[in-house]
PDB file of C-alpha atoms in Angstrom:
ATOM      1  CA  LEU V 641     146.439 -46.563 115.068  1.00 87.00           C
ATOM      2  CA  GLU V 642     145.150 -49.944 116.239  1.00 85.00           C
ATOM      3  CA  ARG V 643     142.827 -48.147 118.653  1.00 92.00           C
ATOM      4  CA  PHE V 644     141.829 -45.784 115.827  1.00 90.00           C
ATOM      5  CA  ASP V 645     140.713 -48.703 113.627  1.00 92.00           C
ATOM      6  CA  GLY V 646     139.105 -50.514 116.541  1.00 92.00           C
ATOM      7  CA  ASN V 647     137.080 -47.517 117.672  1.00 95.00           C
ATOM      8  CA  LEU V 648     135.810 -46.927 114.142  1.00 96.00           C
ATOM      9  CA  GLY V 649     134.970 -50.605 113.784  1.00 95.00           C
ATOM     10  CA  ARG V 650     132.576 -50.418 116.735  1.00 95.00           C
ATOM     11  CA  HIS V 651     130.247 -48.322 114.548  1.00 94.00           C
ATOM     12  CA  VAL V 652     129.965 -51.050 111.895  1.00 96.00           C
ATOM     13  CA  GLY V 653     127.200 -53.606 112.320  1.00 93.00           C
ATOM     14  CA  PRO V 654     123.440 -54.191 112.065  1.00 89.00           C
ATOM     15  CA  ASP V 655     122.643 -51.342 114.460  1.00 85.00           C
ATOM     16  CA  GLY V 656     125.119 -48.906 112.964  1.00 89.00           C
ATOM     17  CA  LEU V 657     126.807 -48.619 109.581  1.00 92.00           C
ATOM     18  CA  PRO V 658     127.311 -51.308 106.938  1.00 96.00           C
ATOM     19  CA  GLY V 659     130.866 -50.064 106.481  1.00 97.00           C
ATOM     20  CA  LEU V 660     133.180 -47.078 106.406  1.00 97.00           C
ATOM     21  CA  VAL V 661     136.448 -45.769 104.999  1.00 98.00           C
ATOM     22  CA  ALA V 662     138.787 -43.535 106.975  1.00 96.00           C
ATOM     23  CA  VAL V 663     142.090 -41.908 106.094  1.00 95.00           C
ATOM     24  CA  ILE V 664     144.296 -39.934 108.464  1.00 93.00           C
ATOM     25  CA  CYS V 665     147.463 -38.017 107.644  1.00 91.00           C
ATOM     26  CA  ARG V 666     149.919 -36.265 109.923  1.00 88.00           C
ATOM     27  CA  GLY V 667     153.397 -34.983 109.224  1.00 83.00           C
ATOM     28  CA  GLY V 668     153.496 -36.774 105.889  1.00 80.00           C
ATOM     29  CA  ASP V 669     152.588 -40.146 107.417  1.00 91.00           C
ATOM     30  CA  GLU V 670     149.328 -41.636 106.173  1.00 92.00           C
ATOM     31  CA  HIS V 671     147.065 -44.359 107.501  1.00 94.00           C
ATOM     32  CA  GLY V 672     143.842 -45.701 106.011  1.00 95.00           C
ATOM     33  CA  CYS V 673     141.315 -48.368 106.821  1.00 95.00           C
ATOM     34  CA  ALA V 674     138.255 -49.823 105.097  1.00 97.00           C
ATOM     35  CA  ILE V 675     135.802 -51.733 107.305  1.00 97.00           C
ATOM     36  CA  GLY V 676     132.592 -53.597 106.520  1.00 97.00           C
ATOM     37  CA  THR V 677     130.687 -53.777 103.238  1.00 98.00           C
ATOM     38  CA  LEU V 678     129.192 -51.400 100.665  1.00 97.00           C
ATOM     39  CA  GLY V 679     125.680 -51.941 102.023  1.00 96.00           C
ATOM     40  CA  PHE V 680     123.687 -53.983 104.522  1.00 95.00           C
ATOM     41  CA  ASP V 681     122.532 -56.278 101.701  1.00 94.00           C
ATOM     42  CA  ARG V 682     125.767 -56.157  99.684  1.00 95.00           C
ATOM     43  CA  PRO V 683     128.641 -58.566 100.332  1.00 95.00           C
ATOM     44  CA  GLU V 684     131.252 -56.503  98.484  1.00 97.00           C
ATOM     45  CA  PRO V 685     133.791 -55.136 100.985  1.00 98.00           C
ATOM     46  CA  MET V 686     134.430 -51.456 101.530  1.00 98.00           C
ATOM     47  CA  ARG V 687     137.592 -50.385  99.711  1.00 97.00           C
ATOM     48  CA  ARG V 688     139.921 -47.434 100.012  1.00 97.00           C
ATOM     49  CA  ASP V 689     138.545 -46.147  96.680  1.00 98.00           C
ATOM     50  CA  THR V 690     134.840 -46.587  97.516  1.00 98.00           C
ATOM     51  CA  ILE V 691     132.781 -43.689  96.159  1.00 98.00           C
ATOM     52  CA  PHE V 692     130.514 -41.824  98.582  1.00 97.00           C
ATOM     53  CA  ARG V 693     127.952 -39.053  98.213  1.00 96.00           C
ATOM     54  CA  MET V 694     129.496 -35.920  99.678  1.00 95.00           C
ATOM     55  CA  ALA V 695     126.277 -34.124 100.655  1.00 94.00           C
ATOM     56  CA  SER V 696     127.124 -30.919 102.538  1.00 95.00           C
ATOM     57  CA  VAL V 697     130.882 -31.513 102.384  1.00 96.00           C
ATOM     58  CA  THR V 698     130.335 -29.973  98.921  1.00 98.00           C
ATOM     59  CA  LYS V 699     129.928 -26.601 100.633  1.00 98.00           C
ATOM     60  CA  VAL V 700     133.610 -26.215 101.511  1.00 97.00           C
ATOM     61  CA  ILE V 701     134.577 -26.935  97.880  1.00 98.00           C
ATOM     62  CA  THR V 702     132.103 -24.272  96.759  1.00 98.00           C
ATOM     63  CA  ALA V 703     133.683 -21.863  99.257  1.00 98.00           C
ATOM     64  CA  VAL V 704     137.173 -22.519  97.836  1.00 98.00           C
ATOM     65  CA  ALA V 705     135.906 -21.958  94.283  1.00 98.00           C
ATOM     66  CA  THR V 706     134.365 -18.660  95.370  1.00 98.00           C
ATOM     67  CA  MET V 707     137.598 -17.507  96.996  1.00 98.00           C
ATOM     68  CA  MET V 708     139.521 -18.377  93.819  1.00 98.00           C
ATOM     69  CA  LEU V 709     137.271 -16.034  91.829  1.00 98.00           C
ATOM     70  CA  ILE V 710     137.656 -13.362  94.494  1.00 98.00           C
ATOM     71  CA  GLU V 711     141.454 -13.616  94.203  1.00 98.00           C
ATOM     72  CA  GLU V 712     141.096 -13.138  90.435  1.00 98.00           C
ATOM     73  CA  CYS V 713     138.845 -10.082  91.016  1.00 97.00           C
ATOM     74  CA  ARG V 714     136.012 -11.670  89.073  1.00 98.00           C
ATOM     75  CA  LEU V 715     134.062 -11.435  92.312  1.00 98.00           C
ATOM     76  CA  ARG V 716     134.519  -9.031  95.213  1.00 97.00           C
ATOM     77  CA  LEU V 717     133.420  -9.837  98.743  1.00 97.00           C
ATOM     78  CA  ASP V 718     131.433  -6.677  99.376  1.00 97.00           C
ATOM     79  CA  ASP V 719     129.972  -6.166  95.906  1.00 97.00           C
ATOM     80  CA  PRO V 720     126.240  -6.751  95.380  1.00 98.00           C
ATOM     81  CA  VAL V 721     125.420  -9.876  93.399  1.00 98.00           C
ATOM     82  CA  ASP V 722     122.666  -8.138  91.398  1.00 97.00           C
ATOM     83  CA  ASP V 723     124.649  -7.877  88.155  1.00 98.00           C
ATOM     84  CA  LEU V 724     125.288 -11.626  87.939  1.00 98.00           C
ATOM     85  CA  LEU V 725     122.142 -12.696  89.775  1.00 98.00           C
ATOM     86  CA  PRO V 726     119.481 -10.196  88.657  1.00 98.00           C
ATOM     87  CA  GLU V 727     116.818 -12.533  90.040  1.00 98.00           C
ATOM     88  CA  LEU V 728     117.897 -11.394  93.523  1.00 98.00           C
ATOM     89  CA  ALA V 729     117.755  -7.643  92.913  1.00 98.00           C
ATOM     90  CA  ASN V 730     115.333  -5.435  94.854  1.00 97.00           C
ATOM     91  CA  ARG V 731     114.542  -7.982  97.529  1.00 98.00           C
ATOM     92  CA  ARG V 732     111.602  -7.844  99.904  1.00 98.00           C
ATOM     93  CA  VAL V 733     112.030  -9.171 103.463  1.00 98.00           C
ATOM     94  CA  LEU V 734     109.426 -10.845 105.679  1.00 98.00           C
ATOM     95  CA  ARG V 735     108.331  -8.635 108.547  1.00 98.00           C
ATOM     96  CA  THR V 736     108.620 -11.663 110.861  1.00 97.00           C
ATOM     97  CA  ILE V 737     109.602 -15.255 110.200  1.00 96.00           C
ATOM     98  CA  ASP V 738     105.933 -16.288 110.512  1.00 97.00           C
ATOM     99  CA  SER V 739     104.579 -13.505 108.277  1.00 97.00           C
ATOM    100  CA  GLY V 740     102.642 -14.216 105.121  1.00 97.00           C
ATOM    101  CA  LEU V 741     104.593 -13.938 101.878  1.00 98.00           C
ATOM    102  CA  ASP V 742     103.080 -10.530 101.146  1.00 97.00           C
ATOM    103  CA  ASP V 743     103.771  -9.125 104.633  1.00 98.00           C
ATOM    104  CA  THR V 744     107.172  -7.665 103.784  1.00 98.00           C
ATOM    105  CA  VAL V 745     109.426  -4.625 103.999  1.00 98.00           C
ATOM    106  CA  PRO V 746     112.132  -3.564 101.511  1.00 98.00           C
ATOM    107  CA  ALA V 747     115.647  -4.945 101.953  1.00 98.00           C
ATOM    108  CA  VAL V 748     117.885  -2.228 103.413  1.00 98.00           C
ATOM    109  CA  ARG V 749     120.686  -3.172 101.005  1.00 98.00           C
ATOM    110  CA  PRO V 750     121.490  -5.710  98.270  1.00 98.00           C
ATOM    111  CA  ILE V 751     122.832  -9.195  98.946  1.00 98.00           C
ATOM    112  CA  THR V 752     126.644  -9.305  98.681  1.00 98.00           C
ATOM    113  CA  VAL V 753     129.119 -12.095  98.008  1.00 98.00           C
ATOM    114  CA  ARG V 754     130.167 -11.868 101.665  1.00 98.00           C
ATOM    115  CA  ASP V 755     126.546 -12.509 102.697  1.00 98.00           C
ATOM    116  CA  LEU V 756     126.533 -15.689 100.605  1.00 98.00           C
ATOM    117  CA  VAL V 757     129.843 -17.121 101.836  1.00 97.00           C
ATOM    118  CA  THR V 758     128.837 -16.451 105.455  1.00 98.00           C
ATOM    119  CA  PHE V 759     125.323 -17.908 104.933  1.00 98.00           C
ATOM    120  CA  ARG V 760     123.691 -14.585 105.816  1.00 98.00           C
ATOM    121  CA  SER V 761     121.964 -13.842 102.519  1.00 98.00           C
ATOM    122  CA  GLY V 762     118.499 -14.008 104.085  1.00 98.00           C
ATOM    123  CA  TYR V 763     117.713 -17.281 102.307  1.00 98.00           C
ATOM    124  CA  GLY V 764     118.053 -20.659 104.005  1.00 96.00           C
ATOM    125  CA  GLU V 765     116.416 -23.421 105.970  1.00 95.00           C
ATOM    126  CA  VAL V 766     113.729 -21.456 107.783  1.00 96.00           C
ATOM    127  CA  GLY V 767     112.080 -24.749 108.745  1.00 92.00           C
ATOM    128  CA  PHE V 768     114.626 -25.022 111.559  1.00 92.00           C
ATOM    129  CA  LEU V 769     113.244 -21.773 113.007  1.00 93.00           C
ATOM    130  CA  SER V 770     109.540 -22.146 112.222  1.00 95.00           C
ATOM    131  CA  PRO V 771     108.572 -25.440 110.537  1.00 94.00           C
ATOM    132  CA  ALA V 772     105.020 -24.314 109.757  1.00 95.00           C
ATOM    133  CA  CYS V 773     105.777 -20.815 108.486  1.00 97.00           C
ATOM    134  CA  PRO V 774     104.407 -19.752 105.067  1.00 98.00           C
ATOM    135  CA  LEU V 775     107.924 -19.314 103.620  1.00 97.00           C
ATOM    136  CA  GLN V 776     108.833 -22.925 104.430  1.00 96.00           C
ATOM    137  CA  ALA V 777     105.635 -24.090 102.730  1.00 97.00           C
ATOM    138  CA  ALA V 778     106.490 -21.969  99.679  1.00 97.00           C
ATOM    139  CA  LEU V 779     110.026 -23.406  99.513  1.00 97.00           C
ATOM    140  CA  ALA V 780     108.545 -26.907  99.559  1.00 95.00           C
ATOM    141  CA  ALA V 781     105.952 -26.050  96.903  1.00 96.00           C
ATOM    142  CA  ALA V 782     108.726 -24.733  94.645  1.00 96.00           C
ATOM    143  CA  GLN V 783     110.744 -27.961  95.272  1.00 95.00           C
ATOM    144  CA  LEU V 784     113.708 -25.869  96.343  1.00 95.00           C
ATOM    145  CA  PRO V 785     116.526 -27.450  98.381  1.00 89.00           C
ATOM    146  CA  LEU V 786     116.422 -28.922 100.973  1.00 87.00           C
ATOM    147  CA  SER V 787     112.670 -29.464 100.619  1.00 84.00           C
ATOM    148  CA  SER V 788     113.373 -31.620  97.567  1.00 82.00           C
ATOM    149  CA  PHE V 789     116.238 -34.137  97.577  1.00 79.00           C
ATOM    150  CA  TYR V 790     117.193 -33.167  94.012  1.00 86.00           C
ATOM    151  CA  PHE V 791     116.083 -29.898  92.474  1.00 92.00           C
ATOM    152  CA  PRO V 792     114.140 -30.901  89.320  1.00 91.00           C
ATOM    153  CA  GLY V 793     115.343 -28.143  87.019  1.00 95.00           C
ATOM    154  CA  ASP V 794     118.376 -26.210  85.816  1.00 96.00           C
ATOM    155  CA  ALA V 795     120.202 -23.296  87.452  1.00 97.00           C
ATOM    156  CA  ASP V 796     118.127 -20.625  85.724  1.00 98.00           C
ATOM    157  CA  THR V 797     114.898 -22.285  86.870  1.00 98.00           C
ATOM    158  CA  PHE V 798     116.279 -22.497  90.394  1.00 97.00           C
ATOM    159  CA  MET V 799     117.062 -18.772  90.425  1.00 98.00           C
ATOM    160  CA  ARG V 800     113.695 -17.811  88.962  1.00 98.00           C
ATOM    161  CA  ARG V 801     111.809 -19.793  91.605  1.00 97.00           C
ATOM    162  CA  LEU V 802     113.970 -18.463  94.423  1.00 98.00           C
ATOM    163  CA  GLY V 803     113.584 -14.923  93.108  1.00 97.00           C
ATOM    164  CA  THR V 804     109.818 -15.050  93.582  1.00 97.00           C
ATOM    165  CA  LEU V 805     110.201 -15.544  97.350  1.00 98.00           C
ATOM    166  CA  PRO V 806     111.014 -12.926  99.989  1.00 98.00           C
ATOM    167  CA  LEU V 807     114.021 -13.081 102.292  1.00 98.00           C
ATOM    168  CA  ALA V 808     113.549 -14.422 105.801  1.00 98.00           C
ATOM    169  CA  ALA V 809     115.846 -11.729 107.226  1.00 98.00           C
ATOM    170  CA  GLN V 810     117.691  -8.619 106.146  1.00 98.00           C
ATOM    171  CA  PRO V 811     120.953  -9.384 104.296  1.00 98.00           C
ATOM    172  CA  GLY V 812     123.880  -9.813 106.663  1.00 98.00           C
ATOM    173  CA  THR V 813     121.820 -10.230 109.838  1.00 98.00           C
ATOM    174  CA  LEU V 814     120.921 -13.913 110.303  1.00 98.00           C
ATOM    175  CA  TRP V 815     122.802 -17.179 109.653  1.00 98.00           C
ATOM    176  CA  LEU V 816     120.608 -19.664 107.810  1.00 97.00           C
ATOM    177  CA  TYR V 817     121.751 -23.089 106.655  1.00 97.00           C
ATOM    178  CA  HIS V 818     122.324 -24.307 103.106  1.00 96.00           C
ATOM    179  CA  MET V 819     120.612 -22.091 100.506  1.00 97.00           C
ATOM    180  CA  SER V 820     123.437 -19.546 100.223  1.00 98.00           C
ATOM    181  CA  ALA V 821     125.758 -22.335  99.034  1.00 98.00           C
ATOM    182  CA  GLU V 822     123.273 -23.247  96.294  1.00 98.00           C
ATOM    183  CA  ILE V 823     123.200 -19.606  95.183  1.00 98.00           C
ATOM    184  CA  LEU V 824     127.010 -19.506  95.224  1.00 98.00           C
ATOM    185  CA  GLY V 825     127.088 -22.459  92.831  1.00 98.00           C
ATOM    186  CA  VAL V 826     125.104 -20.449  90.281  1.00 98.00           C
ATOM    187  CA  LEU V 827     127.205 -17.340  90.947  1.00 98.00           C
ATOM    188  CA  ILE V 828     130.445 -19.271  90.328  1.00 98.00           C
ATOM    189  CA  ALA V 829     129.128 -20.573  86.996  1.00 98.00           C
ATOM    190  CA  ARG V 830     127.991 -17.154  85.809  1.00 98.00           C
ATOM    191  CA  ALA V 831     131.131 -15.339  86.996  1.00 98.00           C
ATOM    192  CA  SER V 832     133.483 -17.893  85.435  1.00 98.00           C
ATOM    193  CA  GLY V 833     131.546 -18.398  82.201  1.00 98.00           C
ATOM    194  CA  MET V 834     131.572 -22.174  82.608  1.00 98.00           C
ATOM    195  CA  SER V 835     129.433 -24.774  84.326  1.00 98.00           C
ATOM    196  CA  LEU V 836     130.020 -25.416  88.024  1.00 98.00           C
ATOM    197  CA  SER V 837     131.122 -28.979  87.246  1.00 98.00           C
ATOM    198  CA  ARG V 838     133.670 -27.778  84.701  1.00 98.00           C
ATOM    199  CA  PHE V 839     135.042 -25.133  87.070  1.00 98.00           C
ATOM    200  CA  PHE V 840     135.369 -27.670  89.874  1.00 98.00           C
ATOM    201  CA  LYS V 841     137.048 -30.202  87.593  1.00 98.00           C
ATOM    202  CA  GLU V 842     139.465 -27.889  85.770  1.00 98.00           C
ATOM    203  CA  ARG V 843     140.368 -25.565  88.637  1.00 98.00           C
ATOM    204  CA  ILE V 844     140.212 -27.844  91.708  1.00 98.00           C
ATOM    205  CA  PHE V 845     139.793 -31.573  91.089  1.00 98.00           C
ATOM    206  CA  HIS V 846     142.301 -32.029  88.251  1.00 98.00           C
ATOM    207  CA  PRO V 847     145.094 -29.956  89.853  1.00 98.00           C
ATOM    208  CA  LEU V 848     144.703 -31.855  93.133  1.00 98.00           C
ATOM    209  CA  GLY V 849     144.444 -35.280  91.478  1.00 98.00           C
ATOM    210  CA  MET V 850     140.867 -35.810  92.700  1.00 98.00           C
ATOM    211  CA  LYS V 851     140.094 -38.266  89.913  1.00 98.00           C
ATOM    212  CA  ASP V 852     136.939 -39.773  91.441  1.00 98.00           C
ATOM    213  CA  THR V 853     135.187 -36.533  92.417  1.00 98.00           C
ATOM    214  CA  GLY V 854     132.347 -35.071  90.361  1.00 98.00           C
ATOM    215  CA  PHE V 855     128.610 -34.723  89.838  1.00 97.00           C
ATOM    216  CA  SER V 856     128.301 -38.029  87.990  1.00 96.00           C
ATOM    217  CA  VAL V 857     130.064 -41.402  87.930  1.00 97.00           C
ATOM    218  CA  PRO V 858     131.321 -43.299  84.842  1.00 96.00           C
ATOM    219  CA  HIS V 859     129.217 -46.400  84.290  1.00 96.00           C
ATOM    220  CA  HIS V 860     132.150 -48.746  84.936  1.00 96.00           C
ATOM    221  CA  ASN V 861     132.622 -47.209  88.410  1.00 97.00           C
ATOM    222  CA  LEU V 862     129.007 -47.370  89.616  1.00 96.00           C
ATOM    223  CA  ASN V 863     129.731 -50.662  91.405  1.00 96.00           C
ATOM    224  CA  ARG V 864     132.219 -48.764  93.611  1.00 97.00           C
ATOM    225  CA  MET V 865     129.477 -46.566  95.084  1.00 97.00           C
ATOM    226  CA  ALA V 866     128.396 -47.285  98.637  1.00 97.00           C
ATOM    227  CA  THR V 867     124.670 -47.614  99.253  1.00 96.00           C
ATOM    228  CA  CYS V 868     123.145 -44.407 100.625  1.00 94.00           C
ATOM    229  CA  TYR V 869     120.998 -44.599 103.759  1.00 92.00           C
ATOM    230  CA  ALA V 870     118.799 -42.236 105.718  1.00 87.00           C
ATOM    231  CA  GLN V 871     117.450 -42.646 109.216  1.00 83.00           C
ATOM    232  CA  ASP V 872     113.863 -43.786 109.513  1.00 80.00           C
ATOM    233  CA  PHE V 873     112.639 -41.472 112.262  1.00 78.00           C
ATOM    234  CA  VAL V 874     109.808 -43.868 113.175  1.00 83.00           C
ATOM    235  CA  THR V 875     111.963 -46.955 113.748  1.00 82.00           C
ATOM    236  CA  GLY V 876     115.287 -45.207 114.317  1.00 80.00           C
ATOM    237  CA  LYS V 877     116.962 -47.600 111.883  1.00 81.00           C
ATOM    238  CA  ALA V 878     118.773 -46.890 108.623  1.00 84.00           C
ATOM    239  CA  ALA V 879     116.698 -47.233 105.456  1.00 87.00           C
ATOM    240  CA  GLU V 880     118.042 -47.188 101.910  1.00 90.00           C
ATOM    241  CA  LEU V 881     117.493 -43.816 100.256  1.00 88.00           C
ATOM    242  CA  GLN V 882     115.957 -44.739  96.916  1.00 84.00           C
ATOM    243  CA  GLU V 883     116.344 -41.189  95.568  1.00 82.00           C
ATOM    244  CA  ALA V 884     120.127 -41.653  95.790  1.00 86.00           C
ATOM    245  CA  SER V 885     120.468 -45.022  94.056  1.00 88.00           C
ATOM    246  CA  ALA V 886     123.702 -45.460  92.144  1.00 89.00           C
ATOM    247  CA  ASP V 887     122.136 -45.554  88.658  1.00 89.00           C
ATOM    248  CA  ILE V 888     120.967 -41.937  89.063  1.00 91.00           C
ATOM    249  CA  TYR V 889     124.619 -40.894  89.045  1.00 94.00           C
ATOM    250  CA  ALA V 890     125.306 -42.399  85.629  1.00 94.00           C
ATOM    251  CA  GLU V 891     124.045 -39.176  84.000  1.00 93.00           C
ATOM    252  CA  PRO V 892     125.007 -35.557  84.808  1.00 95.00           C
ATOM    253  CA  PRO V 893     122.358 -33.687  86.805  1.00 95.00           C
ATOM    254  CA  SER V 894     120.365 -30.811  85.331  1.00 95.00           C
ATOM    255  CA  PHE V 895     121.144 -28.754  88.446  1.00 96.00           C
ATOM    256  CA  GLU V 896     124.743 -28.778  89.675  1.00 97.00           C
ATOM    257  CA  SER V 897     124.367 -28.128  93.368  1.00 96.00           C
ATOM    258  CA  GLY V 898     126.851 -25.969  95.239  1.00 97.00           C
ATOM    259  CA  GLY V 899     125.195 -27.016  98.482  1.00 96.00           C
ATOM    260  CA  GLY V 900     125.458 -30.764  98.275  1.00 92.00           C
ATOM    261  CA  ASP V 901     122.791 -32.672  96.361  1.00 84.00           C
ATOM    262  CA  ARG V 902     124.948 -34.606  93.913  1.00 92.00           C
ATOM    263  CA  LEU V 903     128.716 -34.427  94.381  1.00 97.00           C
ATOM    264  CA  VAL V 904     130.524 -37.727  94.984  1.00 97.00           C
ATOM    265  CA  SER V 905     134.099 -38.414  96.048  1.00 98.00           C
ATOM    266  CA  THR V 906     136.460 -40.799  97.829  1.00 98.00           C
ATOM    267  CA  ALA V 907     138.362 -40.608 101.097  1.00 98.00           C
ATOM    268  CA  ASP V 908     141.680 -40.120  99.296  1.00 97.00           C
ATOM    269  CA  ASP V 909     140.322 -37.379  97.037  1.00 98.00           C
ATOM    270  CA  MET V 910     139.015 -35.509 100.061  1.00 98.00           C
ATOM    271  CA  LEU V 911     142.327 -36.064 101.829  1.00 97.00           C
ATOM    272  CA  ALA V 912     144.061 -34.266  98.962  1.00 97.00           C
ATOM    273  CA  PHE V 913     141.597 -31.388  99.266  1.00 98.00           C
ATOM    274  CA  GLY V 914     142.082 -31.228 103.036  1.00 96.00           C
ATOM    275  CA  ARG V 915     145.862 -31.284 102.735  1.00 95.00           C
ATOM    276  CA  MET V 916     145.686 -28.373 100.302  1.00 97.00           C
ATOM    277  CA  LEU V 917     143.774 -26.336 102.879  1.00 97.00           C
ATOM    278  CA  LEU V 918     146.064 -27.439 105.726  1.00 94.00           C
ATOM    279  CA  ASN V 919     149.049 -26.364 103.615  1.00 95.00           C
ATOM    280  CA  LYS V 920     147.563 -22.857 103.158  1.00 97.00           C
ATOM    281  CA  GLY V 921     146.244 -23.329  99.631  1.00 98.00           C
ATOM    282  CA  LYS V 922     148.951 -25.468  98.022  1.00 97.00           C
ATOM    283  CA  LEU V 923     149.436 -29.179  97.354  1.00 96.00           C
ATOM    284  CA  GLY V 924     152.737 -30.202  95.779  1.00 94.00           C
ATOM    285  CA  SER V 925     153.417 -27.767  92.936  1.00 96.00           C
ATOM    286  CA  GLU V 926     149.748 -26.739  92.629  1.00 96.00           C
ATOM    287  CA  ARG V 927     148.577 -23.579  94.382  1.00 98.00           C
ATOM    288  CA  LEU V 928     144.830 -22.994  94.386  1.00 98.00           C
ATOM    289  CA  LEU V 929     144.603 -20.161  96.908  1.00 98.00           C
ATOM    290  CA  SER V 930     146.882 -17.728  98.674  1.00 98.00           C
ATOM    291  CA  ARG V 931     147.762 -18.219 102.309  1.00 97.00           C
ATOM    292  CA  LEU V 932     145.718 -15.169 103.274  1.00 96.00           C
ATOM    293  CA  SER V 933     142.616 -16.464 101.533  1.00 96.00           C
ATOM    294  CA  VAL V 934     142.778 -19.777 103.374  1.00 96.00           C
ATOM    295  CA  GLU V 935     143.342 -18.043 106.698  1.00 94.00           C
TER     296      GLU V 935
END
């Protein structure tokens, strides 16, 4: 454990991170460490309960929520999503990844829940495949994730904008990052009849005791948030990400992202979530998923 802390500490400094929090658990034994400060220009020390932006770690929480609804038969893995997401009915598919938006063929079948949870819906980060393709430009023009750091609208607006664009590939055929998780967030809300934040809180966070996890932060806890940085690709150094300043999190977002734009949490909250998965869907007396679903 001394080597564990020491090795992590080597990453903290002017050329690395301002600070970090780590928690490890094995066989019921738990060890945690907090190293450094909340930001390069902040003297406050990192603490075990420091609040961090979860980014794409949100995706695994969205996956668990989806599987909970599948267990309750409110969703089925191989059912089309058209009934709950009519914006995605009757899809057109680009003939090639570099085709114009009107150079399409019909989708051979509807998008299913399985396509979304396996990131094979046909929507995703096509910029990784062809940065200059017309579909990537259209995603950016519509301010759809990840082209925009925060989507500037609500879930219905998100679905309407996405529904105007063709798929990059036939459903079930190509893994594409990110967008399927955003669609799942809307699907969870519509299938459950409650907002994504409420479903997460009532069905996952509260049962697991994840008291500091959510899409916004109470005003009295904003000082516990670590500063968010992004790499400056010109200098190679970390630069503060102004779009993720702590005061933004004082109010709930208009779009509750299933893919990772806004969720925040702590190391201990995520430890509880991880222990639930490691224990095949159960933590203490709370069971969120069956063993088979986790497997």
